Amino acid sequence: GAEGRSKMAAGGAADAQARFGHSVKGLLTEKVTSCGTDVIALTKQVLKGSRSAELLGQAARNMVMQEDAILHSEDSLRKMAIITTHLQYQ
């Protein structure tokens, strides 16, 4: 009678506890997977950002080189204009 019921209650409680344990494990696994996915996405974003900074730096260096080339060309044109003027006088 009473002894059988308490054994069943204990068995039911153990069963419920086991189900709860599985449920918690499932949720935990889900959260860990989700967190891992987020970390991967964040890492990709950071790498993309650092790549953008690298490309911007490269573009700035190229612009400086272009500017030097333009200034040099301008200087050469000025000298050629002076030479042309001298040749016209002769």
PDB file of C-alpha atoms in Angstrom:
ATOM      1  CA  GLY A   1       0.000   0.000   0.000  1.00  0.00           C
ATOM      2  CA  ALA A   2       1.688   3.069   1.375  1.00  0.00           C
ATOM      3  CA  GLU A   3       5.193   1.705   0.844  1.00  0.00           C
ATOM      4  CA  GLY A   4       4.469   0.983  -2.837  1.00  0.00           C
ATOM      5  CA  ARG A   5       3.077   4.474  -3.359  1.00  0.00           C
ATOM      6  CA  SER A   6       6.156   6.142  -1.832  1.00  0.00           C
ATOM      7  CA  LYS A   7       8.426   4.014  -4.053  1.00  0.00           C
ATOM      8  CA  MET A   8       6.397   5.073  -7.118  1.00  0.00           C
ATOM      9  CA  ALA A   9       6.510   8.712  -5.986  1.00  0.00           C
ATOM     10  CA  ALA A  10      10.267   8.446  -5.524  1.00  0.00           C
ATOM     11  CA  GLY A  11      10.546   6.791  -8.942  1.00  0.00           C
ATOM     12  CA  GLY A  12       8.371   9.496 -10.515  1.00  0.00           C
ATOM     13  CA  ALA A  13      10.467  12.216  -8.861  1.00  0.00           C
ATOM     14  CA  ALA A  14      13.675  10.616 -10.124  1.00  0.00           C
ATOM     15  CA  ASP A  15      12.123  10.369 -13.601  1.00  0.00           C
ATOM     16  CA  ALA A  16      11.055  14.028 -13.504  1.00  0.00           C
ATOM     17  CA  GLN A  17      14.544  15.001 -12.312  1.00  0.00           C
ATOM     18  CA  ALA A  18      16.118  13.040 -15.182  1.00  0.00           C
ATOM     19  CA  ARG A  19      13.805  14.740 -17.694  1.00  0.00           C
ATOM     20  CA  PHE A  20      14.647  18.129 -16.158  1.00  0.00           C
ATOM     21  CA  GLY A  21      18.367  17.275 -16.408  1.00  0.00           C
ATOM     22  CA  HIS A  22      18.005  16.385 -20.100  1.00  0.00           C
ATOM     23  CA  SER A  23      16.003  19.558 -20.693  1.00  0.00           C
ATOM     24  CA  VAL A  24      18.667  21.696 -18.997  1.00  0.00           C
ATOM     25  CA  LYS A  25      21.442  19.921 -20.964  1.00  0.00           C
ATOM     26  CA  GLY A  26      19.511  20.533 -24.177  1.00  0.00           C
ATOM     27  CA  LEU A  27      19.058  24.230 -23.409  1.00  0.00           C
ATOM     28  CA  LEU A  28      22.689  24.560 -22.384  1.00  0.00           C
ATOM     29  CA  THR A  29      23.888  22.888 -25.595  1.00  0.00           C
ATOM     30  CA  GLU A  30      21.620  25.197 -27.603  1.00  0.00           C
ATOM     31  CA  LYS A  31      22.979  28.279 -25.810  1.00  0.00           C
ATOM     32  CA  VAL A  32      26.609  27.180 -26.261  1.00  0.00           C
ATOM     33  CA  THR A  33      26.017  26.578 -29.985  1.00  0.00           C
ATOM     34  CA  SER A  34      24.309  29.956 -30.322  1.00  0.00           C
ATOM     35  CA  CYS A  35      27.138  31.668 -28.440  1.00  0.00           C
ATOM     36  CA  GLY A  36      29.736  29.936 -30.643  1.00  0.00           C
ATOM     37  CA  THR A  37      27.917  31.140 -33.759  1.00  0.00           C
ATOM     38  CA  ASP A  38      27.863  34.697 -32.370  1.00  0.00           C
ATOM     39  CA  VAL A  39      31.600  34.572 -31.587  1.00  0.00           C
ATOM     40  CA  ILE A  40      32.343  33.400 -35.146  1.00  0.00           C
ATOM     41  CA  ALA A  41      30.196  36.210 -36.596  1.00  0.00           C
ATOM     42  CA  LEU A  42      31.918  38.775 -34.349  1.00  0.00           C
ATOM     43  CA  THR A  43      35.367  37.484 -35.334  1.00  0.00           C
ATOM     44  CA  LYS A  44      34.484  37.755 -39.037  1.00  0.00           C
ATOM     45  CA  GLN A  45      33.249  41.328 -38.494  1.00  0.00           C
ATOM     46  CA  VAL A  46      36.451  42.326 -36.629  1.00  0.00           C
ATOM     47  CA  LEU A  47      38.612  40.808 -39.360  1.00  0.00           C
ATOM     48  CA  LYS A  48      36.581  42.623 -42.014  1.00  0.00           C
ATOM     49  CA  GLY A  49      37.052  45.890 -40.067  1.00  0.00           C
ATOM     50  CA  SER A  50      40.806  45.426 -39.794  1.00  0.00           C
ATOM     51  CA  ARG A  51      40.931  44.625 -43.513  1.00  0.00           C
ATOM     52  CA  SER A  52      39.017  47.853 -44.229  1.00  0.00           C
ATOM     53  CA  ALA A  53      41.507  49.846 -42.141  1.00  0.00           C
ATOM     54  CA  GLU A  54      44.364  48.192 -44.037  1.00  0.00           C
ATOM     55  CA  LEU A  55      42.771  49.083 -47.394  1.00  0.00           C
ATOM     56  CA  LEU A  56      42.191  52.678 -46.270  1.00  0.00           C
ATOM     57  CA  GLY A  57      45.857  52.978 -45.258  1.00  0.00           C
ATOM     58  CA  GLN A  58      46.915  51.606 -48.623  1.00  0.00           C
ATOM     59  CA  ALA A  59      44.633  54.059 -50.430  1.00  0.00           C
ATOM     60  CA  ALA A  60      46.101  56.961 -48.410  1.00  0.00           C
ATOM     61  CA  ARG A  61      49.675  55.892 -49.298  1.00  0.00           C
ATOM     62  CA  ASN A  62      48.713  55.607 -52.978  1.00  0.00           C
ATOM     63  CA  MET A  63      47.190  59.096 -52.885  1.00  0.00           C
ATOM     64  CA  VAL A  64      50.389  60.534 -51.402  1.00  0.00           C
ATOM     65  CA  MET A  65      52.409  58.839 -54.160  1.00  0.00           C
ATOM     66  CA  GLN A  66      50.012  60.202 -56.803  1.00  0.00           C
ATOM     67  CA  GLU A  67      50.255  63.666 -55.301  1.00  0.00           C
ATOM     68  CA  ASP A  68      54.081  63.519 -55.502  1.00  0.00           C
ATOM     69  CA  ALA A  69      53.860  62.403 -59.140  1.00  0.00           C
ATOM     70  CA  ILE A  70      51.426  65.244 -59.959  1.00  0.00           C
ATOM     71  CA  LEU A  71      53.656  67.848 -58.262  1.00  0.00           C
ATOM     72  CA  HIS A  72      56.688  66.494 -60.159  1.00  0.00           C
ATOM     73  CA  SER A  73      54.772  66.650 -63.455  1.00  0.00           C
ATOM     74  CA  GLU A  74      53.656  70.198 -62.685  1.00  0.00           C
ATOM     75  CA  ASP A  75      57.249  71.200 -62.016  1.00  0.00           C
ATOM     76  CA  SER A  76      58.390  69.590 -65.291  1.00  0.00           C
ATOM     77  CA  LEU A  77      55.649  71.407 -67.242  1.00  0.00           C
ATOM     78  CA  ARG A  78      56.682  74.742 -65.721  1.00  0.00           C
ATOM     79  CA  LYS A  79      60.325  74.136 -66.736  1.00  0.00           C
ATOM     80  CA  MET A  80      59.253  73.136 -70.270  1.00  0.00           C
ATOM     81  CA  ALA A  81      57.152  76.324 -70.554  1.00  0.00           C
ATOM     82  CA  ILE A  82      60.207  78.401 -69.577  1.00  0.00           C
ATOM     83  CA  ILE A  83      62.385  76.569 -72.144  1.00  0.00           C
ATOM     84  CA  THR A  84      59.691  77.046 -74.835  1.00  0.00           C
ATOM     85  CA  THR A  85      59.552  80.777 -74.061  1.00  0.00           C
ATOM     86  CA  HIS A  86      63.380  81.022 -74.341  1.00  0.00           C
ATOM     87  CA  LEU A  87      63.376  79.115 -77.661  1.00  0.00           C
ATOM     88  CA  GLN A  88      60.688  81.452 -79.061  1.00  0.00           C
ATOM     89  CA  TYR A  89      62.868  84.503 -78.312  1.00  0.00           C
ATOM     90  CA  GLN A  90      65.808  83.052 -80.221  1.00  0.00           C
TER      91      GLN A  90
END
